[in-house]
Amino acid sequence: MALSGMRGLSVFISDVRNCHNKEQERLRVDKELGNIRTRFKNEKGLSPYEKKKYVWKMLYIYMLGYDVDFGHMETVSLISAPKYPEKQVGYIVTSCLLNENNDFLRMVINTVRNDIIGRNETFQCLALTMVGNIGGKEFSESLAPDVQKLLISSSCRPVVRKKAALCLLRLYRKNPDVVNIDGWADRMAQLLDERDLGVLTSVMSLFVSLVSNNAEAYWNCLPKCVRILERLARNQDIPQEYTYYGIPSPWLQVKTMRALQYFPTIEDPNARRALFEVLQRILMGTDVVKNVNKNNASHAVLFEALALVMHLDAEKEMMSQCVALLGKFIAVREPNIRYLGLENMTRMLLVTDVQDIIKRHQAQIITSLKDPDISIRRRALDLLYGMCDVTNAKEIVEELLQYLNTAEFAMREELSLKAAILAEKFAPDLSWYVDVILQLIDKAGDFVSDDIWYRVVQFVTNNEDLQPYAAAKAREYLDKPALHETMVKVSAYLLGEYGHLLARRPGCSPKELFAIINDKLPTVSTSTVAILLSTYAKILMHTQPPDVGLQQQILTIFKKYESYIDVEIQQRAVEYFELSRKGSALADVLAEMPKFPERESALLKKAEDAEVDTAEQSAIKLRSQQQTSSALVVADHPPANGSAPAANHLTLVKMPSQTISDTQESSVTYEEAPKENGAPLEVESITTNITEINNESKVEPPSTSHSASPADLLADLLGPLAIEGPPAVEQHPAQGLEAKQSSIGDLALATLEDQSNSVQPVVNVEEKFHILCTKDSGVLYEDPHIQIGLKAEWRAHHGRLVLFLGNKTTSPLMSVRALILPPSHLKMELSSVPDTIPPRAQVQVPLEVANLRASRDVAVLDFSYTFGTALVDANLRLPIVLNKFLQPITLSPEDFFPQWKALTVHSLKIQEVVKGVKPMPLPEMANLLMSLHLAFAPGLDNNPNNMVACTTFFSEATRAMLCLVRVETDPQDRTQLRLTVASGDQHLTFELKEFIKEHLIDIPRIQAAPPPALVQPQLPAAAPATYNDPGAMLAGLL
């Protein structure tokens, strides 16, 4: 493509390159496009040189990213030119500008066919290149027979046959039905005898594609492939131009071994022996050298050889040699080689009799868990999980638990699940299993699914000898100052059932157990409150002789929750209160739990669902998949018989998109039991029949599922969706007006504009927002048509959120739009949202967040969609608040006081007397501070009525900034306190002080006026509802 003679084109390119900004470039391009359009209107006056020049300019403009929507006819007409320069321009520019569905291509099919069947080899190459680049059904139907003839022709030069093979491969991939390959087995066998390595490499690419769809038809080609490998391994008759850094045609070697993996086995003993000799030569001759290019080529051949050895199930001696070679690779410094070594060693686990050999490298694999590259750490985790058995389970699980302390958020969920599965499968004794699960919950509570603690409860219940030990361990964990809510659940459950077995131990009397559990009650969620109420009833039942003071405390709590808004907690409190007054009836109903029936572990089922395929199946999938999407959608696939799908059956499908997804989950199916009142269906719900309360307390307590895996979280969010339409909401007398008034959260739905939607939320959006301010996963919004869930991960000043948009109906949601309105202190990037969400489907939309500086402003999600003729628009506040960028830190007195004294500037240390504080005991206030990611430091202040807390704030401006907080309370008046906040940035100090102050002030909730037609029921006056975000309400009042 000699452009030096086209002065006008050179000047135009120079002008574009000299533009100082994008606007100047656009003006210059628009001027040139106008000139080209004018000249093309008088096409007859254009010389071939001018037409060629303008078409080159159009291509350059198109390469700059501008739309070129004219001149296609002039471009296509150049293909029919008799001279090479014009024809070359026509073919090249047509390949770039037009796709396979463009109508202009029909005009040149005959011209292209004439060039292919003609005798001018240059024109043949141009035509084959364009057809191979564009493809398309019409080209396949019209030109495939002519391309096949060129490929098998003995009179064509190798350069033409190479292009013919690749062109036929493209046509076959795009439209396998229209390319006639009947009887091609014998032709392929002849083509594999080709001596020219260029033609042979192109033919082998075609052969790999053919044999991947129908290996049975090409058995006669198998000895030919072995012969090709022998020729390459012995470096026989290999031209110098096909030798890459001393390796004979590595591309052909890789393709040939890949083709052999599609055959089930090799029956011919001579061919099998010859192939193993070649593989042995490759294994022995590969080593790590300093030359990067040679390393890449030799290792590409080596790892394909390893895959072939595993596929053929070679002798144990060769397998041992492969493992030893991989063991050497995982110890080198080059990260790419370590990654490939770990990945292939994981595949080797699928082969029998090599696991003991792989165990010899266990120490090096554990070292890889600490590698700086997260991809290598993931492969090391997969390998440790696969190689674990009863002989090394204890050591591997202990290493995983130790690694859990430093693992990043992206791996903790997977790490927790695999550690729990290994502990269950290979536990040497059940007490060790209990220790492991409790440590797991303590270290990674947010990433531990409820299935894990459900399972440990089943084990403890079914093994009487284990019950005192499990209860004692649960009691020990309750002494910790900071405890995850999942640990509170499991500890309370175990102590409620088996705490009486510890009655003679110090610190384990019923009164002491009640006191330490009751300290956690003010800070837990609704589902945990239900468990704690059952625990109190059990403690009361086991207290012999009865303790009047303890009984009065517990009954007071039951009485308090009789008017609670949640119907399950309300029902438990009422029934437990009545049972407690009947004396012996309580012991009969709340008798000790019977043993659980034997059933398959939910964790093991997860592991089976996530099992990797065999090496050859993985290879086939990777080679045959045409990835065209990145939007991950969960949808119900209707069965073939047309019956309605189960409400809990979801599958992952792909949505069209412009980017390529890095997940390979399009065929994985996730199932989850439907839920009632937040509990799995396998867990019996509380009924009004008092005799069934013991059955209710038998099962696993309700799940909040804050730390489920991404796929499980999707199932949780879509679990209760009804195919027939929105679920009917049953109004209970105690809910009545409250449900009507607060179904729309006035503060969580941002008041940016008047929202006159006919469709209203079915959940309290305000409450969901405030829950997500302290949790990292849950439901953000729900109406009769859609459910929006959220899951977040935070690391320093960066955050990654995933919005789950779930269609609850049997009709598609159209015109879906999501726009982020970020505050000035946040940098946010939302991935594209598909315009349509299919019926019963769910879309994942990632959102990246970076914190620039401290602020209490929140981002708003402007979300809208169309259902039928109704337009639904909602502005939702996103729970990206200040405490998300705080990391608790514990300081000793030696570290704390120098920092506190150093911050003497008034603007860096702000003190304020806060009045109107919500009265609360000191433990509850400490739990409140810890929920805001402030580490409570007991003992630093000599005054027992004062508290000191420390944290680190992360932002792009301040990086890691230490923050110190002191709260001085007045024991005579709990409604006021003195708050002191200090940090190295005055803006951060003020914002953090105001943020803490907002959570301490008790602001009465303003009730909305009820609709005229609504009869207001009598609500108990004992429990007035309050906003969870007083600061937001204070801002509204001011």
JSON list of C-alpha atoms in Angstrom, two decimals, residues 307-440:
[
{"chain": "A", "resi": 307, "resn": "ALA", "atom": "CA", "xyz": [-2.86, -31.78, 28.34]},
{"chain": "A", "resi": 308, "resn": "LEU", "atom": "CA", "xyz": [-2.45, -34.56, 25.76]},
{"chain": "A", "resi": 309, "resn": "VAL", "atom": "CA", "xyz": [-0.68, -36.82, 28.29]},
{"chain": "A", "resi": 310, "resn": "MET", "atom": "CA", "xyz": [-3.59, -36.38, 30.73]},
{"chain": "A", "resi": 311, "resn": "HIS", "atom": "CA", "xyz": [-6.09, -37.00, 27.97]},
{"chain": "A", "resi": 312, "resn": "LEU", "atom": "CA", "xyz": [-4.43, -40.24, 26.89]},
{"chain": "A", "resi": 313, "resn": "ASP", "atom": "CA", "xyz": [-4.07, -41.47, 30.51]},
{"chain": "A", "resi": 314, "resn": "ALA", "atom": "CA", "xyz": [-0.41, -42.30, 30.06]},
{"chain": "A", "resi": 315, "resn": "GLU", "atom": "CA", "xyz": [1.66, -44.61, 32.23]},
{"chain": "A", "resi": 316, "resn": "LYS", "atom": "CA", "xyz": [2.36, -43.65, 35.84]},
{"chain": "A", "resi": 317, "resn": "GLU", "atom": "CA", "xyz": [6.04, -43.06, 35.11]},
{"chain": "A", "resi": 318, "resn": "MET", "atom": "CA", "xyz": [5.25, -40.38, 32.54]},
{"chain": "A", "resi": 319, "resn": "MET", "atom": "CA", "xyz": [2.67, -38.85, 34.87]},
{"chain": "A", "resi": 320, "resn": "SER", "atom": "CA", "xyz": [5.29, -38.65, 37.62]},
{"chain": "A", "resi": 321, "resn": "GLN", "atom": "CA", "xyz": [7.64, -36.96, 35.20]},
{"chain": "A", "resi": 322, "resn": "CYS", "atom": "CA", "xyz": [4.95, -34.41, 34.32]},
{"chain": "A", "resi": 323, "resn": "VAL", "atom": "CA", "xyz": [4.28, -33.62, 38.00]},
{"chain": "A", "resi": 324, "resn": "ALA", "atom": "CA", "xyz": [7.99, -33.23, 38.72]},
{"chain": "A", "resi": 325, "resn": "LEU", "atom": "CA", "xyz": [8.32, -30.83, 35.80]},
{"chain": "A", "resi": 326, "resn": "LEU", "atom": "CA", "xyz": [5.35, -28.79, 36.99]},
{"chain": "A", "resi": 327, "resn": "GLY", "atom": "CA", "xyz": [6.79, -28.75, 40.50]},
{"chain": "A", "resi": 328, "resn": "LYS", "atom": "CA", "xyz": [9.91, -27.14, 39.09]},
{"chain": "A", "resi": 329, "resn": "PHE", "atom": "CA", "xyz": [7.81, -24.56, 37.24]},
{"chain": "A", "resi": 330, "resn": "ILE", "atom": "CA", "xyz": [5.80, -23.41, 40.28]},
{"chain": "A", "resi": 331, "resn": "ALA", "atom": "CA", "xyz": [9.06, -22.53, 42.03]},
{"chain": "A", "resi": 332, "resn": "VAL", "atom": "CA", "xyz": [10.48, -20.19, 39.36]},
{"chain": "A", "resi": 333, "resn": "ARG", "atom": "CA", "xyz": [10.36, -16.39, 39.60]},
{"chain": "A", "resi": 334, "resn": "GLU", "atom": "CA", "xyz": [8.46, -15.77, 36.35]},
{"chain": "A", "resi": 335, "resn": "PRO", "atom": "CA", "xyz": [4.77, -15.31, 37.37]},
{"chain": "A", "resi": 336, "resn": "ASN", "atom": "CA", "xyz": [3.32, -16.51, 34.06]},
{"chain": "A", "resi": 337, "resn": "ILE", "atom": "CA", "xyz": [5.17, -19.83, 34.32]},
{"chain": "A", "resi": 338, "resn": "ARG", "atom": "CA", "xyz": [4.11, -20.23, 37.97]},
{"chain": "A", "resi": 339, "resn": "TYR", "atom": "CA", "xyz": [0.50, -19.61, 37.01]},
{"chain": "A", "resi": 340, "resn": "LEU", "atom": "CA", "xyz": [0.59, -22.18, 34.21]},
{"chain": "A", "resi": 341, "resn": "GLY", "atom": "CA", "xyz": [2.34, -24.66, 36.48]},
{"chain": "A", "resi": 342, "resn": "LEU", "atom": "CA", "xyz": [-0.34, -24.36, 39.17]},
{"chain": "A", "resi": 343, "resn": "GLU", "atom": "CA", "xyz": [-3.17, -24.51, 36.65]},
{"chain": "A", "resi": 344, "resn": "ASN", "atom": "CA", "xyz": [-1.85, -27.65, 34.96]},
{"chain": "A", "resi": 345, "resn": "MET", "atom": "CA", "xyz": [-1.08, -29.31, 38.28]},
{"chain": "A", "resi": 346, "resn": "THR", "atom": "CA", "xyz": [-4.73, -28.73, 39.22]},
{"chain": "A", "resi": 347, "resn": "ARG", "atom": "CA", "xyz": [-5.75, -30.48, 36.02]},
{"chain": "A", "resi": 348, "resn": "MET", "atom": "CA", "xyz": [-3.40, -33.33, 36.84]},
{"chain": "A", "resi": 349, "resn": "LEU", "atom": "CA", "xyz": [-5.51, -34.03, 39.94]},
{"chain": "A", "resi": 350, "resn": "LEU", "atom": "CA", "xyz": [-8.18, -35.41, 37.62]},
{"chain": "A", "resi": 351, "resn": "VAL", "atom": "CA", "xyz": [-5.83, -38.24, 36.69]},
{"chain": "A", "resi": 352, "resn": "THR", "atom": "CA", "xyz": [-5.70, -41.24, 38.99]},
{"chain": "A", "resi": 353, "resn": "ASP", "atom": "CA", "xyz": [-2.63, -42.19, 41.06]},
{"chain": "A", "resi": 354, "resn": "VAL", "atom": "CA", "xyz": [-0.87, -38.80, 40.91]},
{"chain": "A", "resi": 355, "resn": "GLN", "atom": "CA", "xyz": [-2.31, -37.11, 44.02]},
{"chain": "A", "resi": 356, "resn": "ASP", "atom": "CA", "xyz": [0.38, -38.58, 46.28]},
{"chain": "A", "resi": 357, "resn": "ILE", "atom": "CA", "xyz": [3.07, -37.28, 43.92]},
{"chain": "A", "resi": 358, "resn": "ILE", "atom": "CA", "xyz": [1.53, -33.78, 43.92]},
{"chain": "A", "resi": 359, "resn": "LYS", "atom": "CA", "xyz": [1.52, -33.75, 47.73]},
{"chain": "A", "resi": 360, "resn": "ARG", "atom": "CA", "xyz": [5.31, -33.62, 47.70]},
{"chain": "A", "resi": 361, "resn": "HIS", "atom": "CA", "xyz": [5.03, -30.03, 46.46]},
{"chain": "A", "resi": 362, "resn": "GLN", "atom": "CA", "xyz": [2.51, -28.96, 49.12]},
{"chain": "A", "resi": 363, "resn": "ALA", "atom": "CA", "xyz": [4.90, -26.56, 50.87]},
{"chain": "A", "resi": 364, "resn": "GLN", "atom": "CA", "xyz": [5.63, -24.70, 47.63]},
{"chain": "A", "resi": 365, "resn": "ILE", "atom": "CA", "xyz": [1.91, -24.53, 46.78]},
{"chain": "A", "resi": 366, "resn": "ILE", "atom": "CA", "xyz": [1.15, -23.03, 50.20]},
{"chain": "A", "resi": 367, "resn": "THR", "atom": "CA", "xyz": [3.88, -20.46, 49.57]},
{"chain": "A", "resi": 368, "resn": "SER", "atom": "CA", "xyz": [2.06, -19.46, 46.38]},
{"chain": "A", "resi": 369, "resn": "LEU", "atom": "CA", "xyz": [-0.89, -18.35, 48.52]},
{"chain": "A", "resi": 370, "resn": "LYS", "atom": "CA", "xyz": [1.23, -15.36, 49.53]},
{"chain": "A", "resi": 371, "resn": "ASP", "atom": "CA", "xyz": [2.14, -14.41, 45.95]},
{"chain": "A", "resi": 372, "resn": "PRO", "atom": "CA", "xyz": [1.56, -10.72, 45.04]},
{"chain": "A", "resi": 373, "resn": "ASP", "atom": "CA", "xyz": [-0.47, -11.78, 41.96]},
{"chain": "A", "resi": 374, "resn": "ILE", "atom": "CA", "xyz": [-4.08, -12.58, 42.85]},
{"chain": "A", "resi": 375, "resn": "SER", "atom": "CA", "xyz": [-4.50, -14.90, 39.86]},
{"chain": "A", "resi": 376, "resn": "ILE", "atom": "CA", "xyz": [-1.65, -17.08, 41.17]},
{"chain": "A", "resi": 377, "resn": "ARG", "atom": "CA", "xyz": [-3.19, -17.06, 44.65]},
{"chain": "A", "resi": 378, "resn": "ARG", "atom": "CA", "xyz": [-6.49, -18.23, 43.19]},
{"chain": "A", "resi": 379, "resn": "ARG", "atom": "CA", "xyz": [-4.83, -21.10, 41.33]},
{"chain": "A", "resi": 380, "resn": "ALA", "atom": "CA", "xyz": [-2.94, -22.10, 44.46]},
{"chain": "A", "resi": 381, "resn": "LEU", "atom": "CA", "xyz": [-6.21, -22.14, 46.42]},
{"chain": "A", "resi": 382, "resn": "ASP", "atom": "CA", "xyz": [-7.88, -24.32, 43.78]},
{"chain": "A", "resi": 383, "resn": "LEU", "atom": "CA", "xyz": [-4.95, -26.73, 43.84]},
{"chain": "A", "resi": 384, "resn": "LEU", "atom": "CA", "xyz": [-4.87, -26.99, 47.65]},
{"chain": "A", "resi": 385, "resn": "TYR", "atom": "CA", "xyz": [-8.61, -27.61, 47.64]},
{"chain": "A", "resi": 386, "resn": "GLY", "atom": "CA", "xyz": [-8.30, -30.36, 45.04]},
{"chain": "A", "resi": 387, "resn": "MET", "atom": "CA", "xyz": [-5.32, -32.16, 46.61]},
{"chain": "A", "resi": 388, "resn": "CYS", "atom": "CA", "xyz": [-6.71, -32.22, 50.15]},
{"chain": "A", "resi": 389, "resn": "ASP", "atom": "CA", "xyz": [-7.60, -35.58, 51.75]},
{"chain": "A", "resi": 390, "resn": "VAL", "atom": "CA", "xyz": [-7.68, -37.11, 55.23]},
{"chain": "A", "resi": 391, "resn": "THR", "atom": "CA", "xyz": [-3.88, -37.22, 55.46]},
{"chain": "A", "resi": 392, "resn": "ASN", "atom": "CA", "xyz": [-3.24, -33.49, 54.96]},
{"chain": "A", "resi": 393, "resn": "ALA", "atom": "CA", "xyz": [-6.62, -31.86, 55.66]},
{"chain": "A", "resi": 394, "resn": "LYS", "atom": "CA", "xyz": [-5.65, -30.51, 59.07]},
{"chain": "A", "resi": 395, "resn": "GLU", "atom": "CA", "xyz": [-2.53, -28.81, 57.79]},
{"chain": "A", "resi": 396, "resn": "ILE", "atom": "CA", "xyz": [-4.21, -27.34, 54.70]},
{"chain": "A", "resi": 397, "resn": "VAL", "atom": "CA", "xyz": [-7.26, -26.03, 56.56]},
{"chain": "A", "resi": 398, "resn": "GLU", "atom": "CA", "xyz": [-5.07, -24.40, 59.21]},
{"chain": "A", "resi": 399, "resn": "GLU", "atom": "CA", "xyz": [-3.08, -22.70, 56.45]},
{"chain": "A", "resi": 400, "resn": "LEU", "atom": "CA", "xyz": [-6.30, -21.46, 54.83]},
{"chain": "A", "resi": 401, "resn": "LEU", "atom": "CA", "xyz": [-7.54, -20.07, 58.16]},
{"chain": "A", "resi": 402, "resn": "GLN", "atom": "CA", "xyz": [-4.24, -18.32, 58.71]},
{"chain": "A", "resi": 403, "resn": "TYR", "atom": "CA", "xyz": [-4.32, -16.90, 55.18]},
{"chain": "A", "resi": 404, "resn": "LEU", "atom": "CA", "xyz": [-7.89, -15.69, 55.77]},
{"chain": "A", "resi": 405, "resn": "ASN", "atom": "CA", "xyz": [-6.55, -12.91, 58.03]},
{"chain": "A", "resi": 406, "resn": "THR", "atom": "CA", "xyz": [-4.66, -11.26, 55.17]},
{"chain": "A", "resi": 407, "resn": "ALA", "atom": "CA", "xyz": [-6.67, -12.34, 52.13]},
{"chain": "A", "resi": 408, "resn": "GLU", "atom": "CA", "xyz": [-8.34, -9.58, 50.12]},
{"chain": "A", "resi": 409, "resn": "PHE", "atom": "CA", "xyz": [-12.11, -9.31, 49.92]},
{"chain": "A", "resi": 410, "resn": "ALA", "atom": "CA", "xyz": [-12.21, -10.74, 46.41]},
{"chain": "A", "resi": 411, "resn": "MET", "atom": "CA", "xyz": [-11.01, -14.13, 47.70]},
{"chain": "A", "resi": 412, "resn": "ARG", "atom": "CA", "xyz": [-12.48, -14.38, 51.19]},
{"chain": "A", "resi": 413, "resn": "GLU", "atom": "CA", "xyz": [-15.84, -15.71, 50.11]},
{"chain": "A", "resi": 414, "resn": "GLU", "atom": "CA", "xyz": [-14.38, -18.52, 48.02]},
{"chain": "A", "resi": 415, "resn": "LEU", "atom": "CA", "xyz": [-11.74, -19.19, 50.68]},
{"chain": "A", "resi": 416, "resn": "SER", "atom": "CA", "xyz": [-14.34, -19.50, 53.44]},
{"chain": "A", "resi": 417, "resn": "LEU", "atom": "CA", "xyz": [-16.53, -21.88, 51.48]},
{"chain": "A", "resi": 418, "resn": "LYS", "atom": "CA", "xyz": [-13.65, -24.15, 50.53]},
{"chain": "A", "resi": 419, "resn": "ALA", "atom": "CA", "xyz": [-12.25, -24.24, 54.07]},
{"chain": "A", "resi": 420, "resn": "ALA", "atom": "CA", "xyz": [-15.69, -25.18, 55.42]},
{"chain": "A", "resi": 421, "resn": "ILE", "atom": "CA", "xyz": [-16.12, -27.94, 52.84]},
{"chain": "A", "resi": 422, "resn": "LEU", "atom": "CA", "xyz": [-12.68, -29.41, 53.54]},
{"chain": "A", "resi": 423, "resn": "ALA", "atom": "CA", "xyz": [-13.28, -29.32, 57.29]},
{"chain": "A", "resi": 424, "resn": "GLU", "atom": "CA", "xyz": [-16.55, -31.20, 56.84]},
{"chain": "A", "resi": 425, "resn": "LYS", "atom": "CA", "xyz": [-15.24, -33.80, 54.39]},
{"chain": "A", "resi": 426, "resn": "PHE", "atom": "CA", "xyz": [-11.96, -34.67, 56.08]},
{"chain": "A", "resi": 427, "resn": "ALA", "atom": "CA", "xyz": [-12.40, -33.79, 59.78]},
{"chain": "A", "resi": 428, "resn": "PRO", "atom": "CA", "xyz": [-10.30, -36.14, 61.97]},
{"chain": "A", "resi": 429, "resn": "ASP", "atom": "CA", "xyz": [-12.78, -35.53, 64.81]},
{"chain": "A", "resi": 430, "resn": "LEU", "atom": "CA", "xyz": [-15.91, -33.44, 65.25]},
{"chain": "A", "resi": 431, "resn": "SER", "atom": "CA", "xyz": [-14.46, -31.12, 67.91]},
{"chain": "A", "resi": 432, "resn": "TRP", "atom": "CA", "xyz": [-11.82, -30.02, 65.41]},
{"chain": "A", "resi": 433, "resn": "TYR", "atom": "CA", "xyz": [-14.60, -29.38, 62.89]},
{"chain": "A", "resi": 434, "resn": "VAL", "atom": "CA", "xyz": [-16.44, -27.15, 65.39]},
{"chain": "A", "resi": 435, "resn": "ASP", "atom": "CA", "xyz": [-13.22, -25.23, 66.13]},
{"chain": "A", "resi": 436, "resn": "VAL", "atom": "CA", "xyz": [-12.60, -24.62, 62.43]},
{"chain": "A", "resi": 437, "resn": "ILE", "atom": "CA", "xyz": [-16.12, -23.39, 61.66]},
{"chain": "A", "resi": 438, "resn": "LEU", "atom": "CA", "xyz": [-16.20, -21.04, 64.65]},
{"chain": "A", "resi": 439, "resn": "GLN", "atom": "CA", "xyz": [-12.79, -19.63, 63.72]},
{"chain": "A", "resi": 440, "resn": "LEU", "atom": "CA", "xyz": [-14.06, -19.20, 60.17]}
]
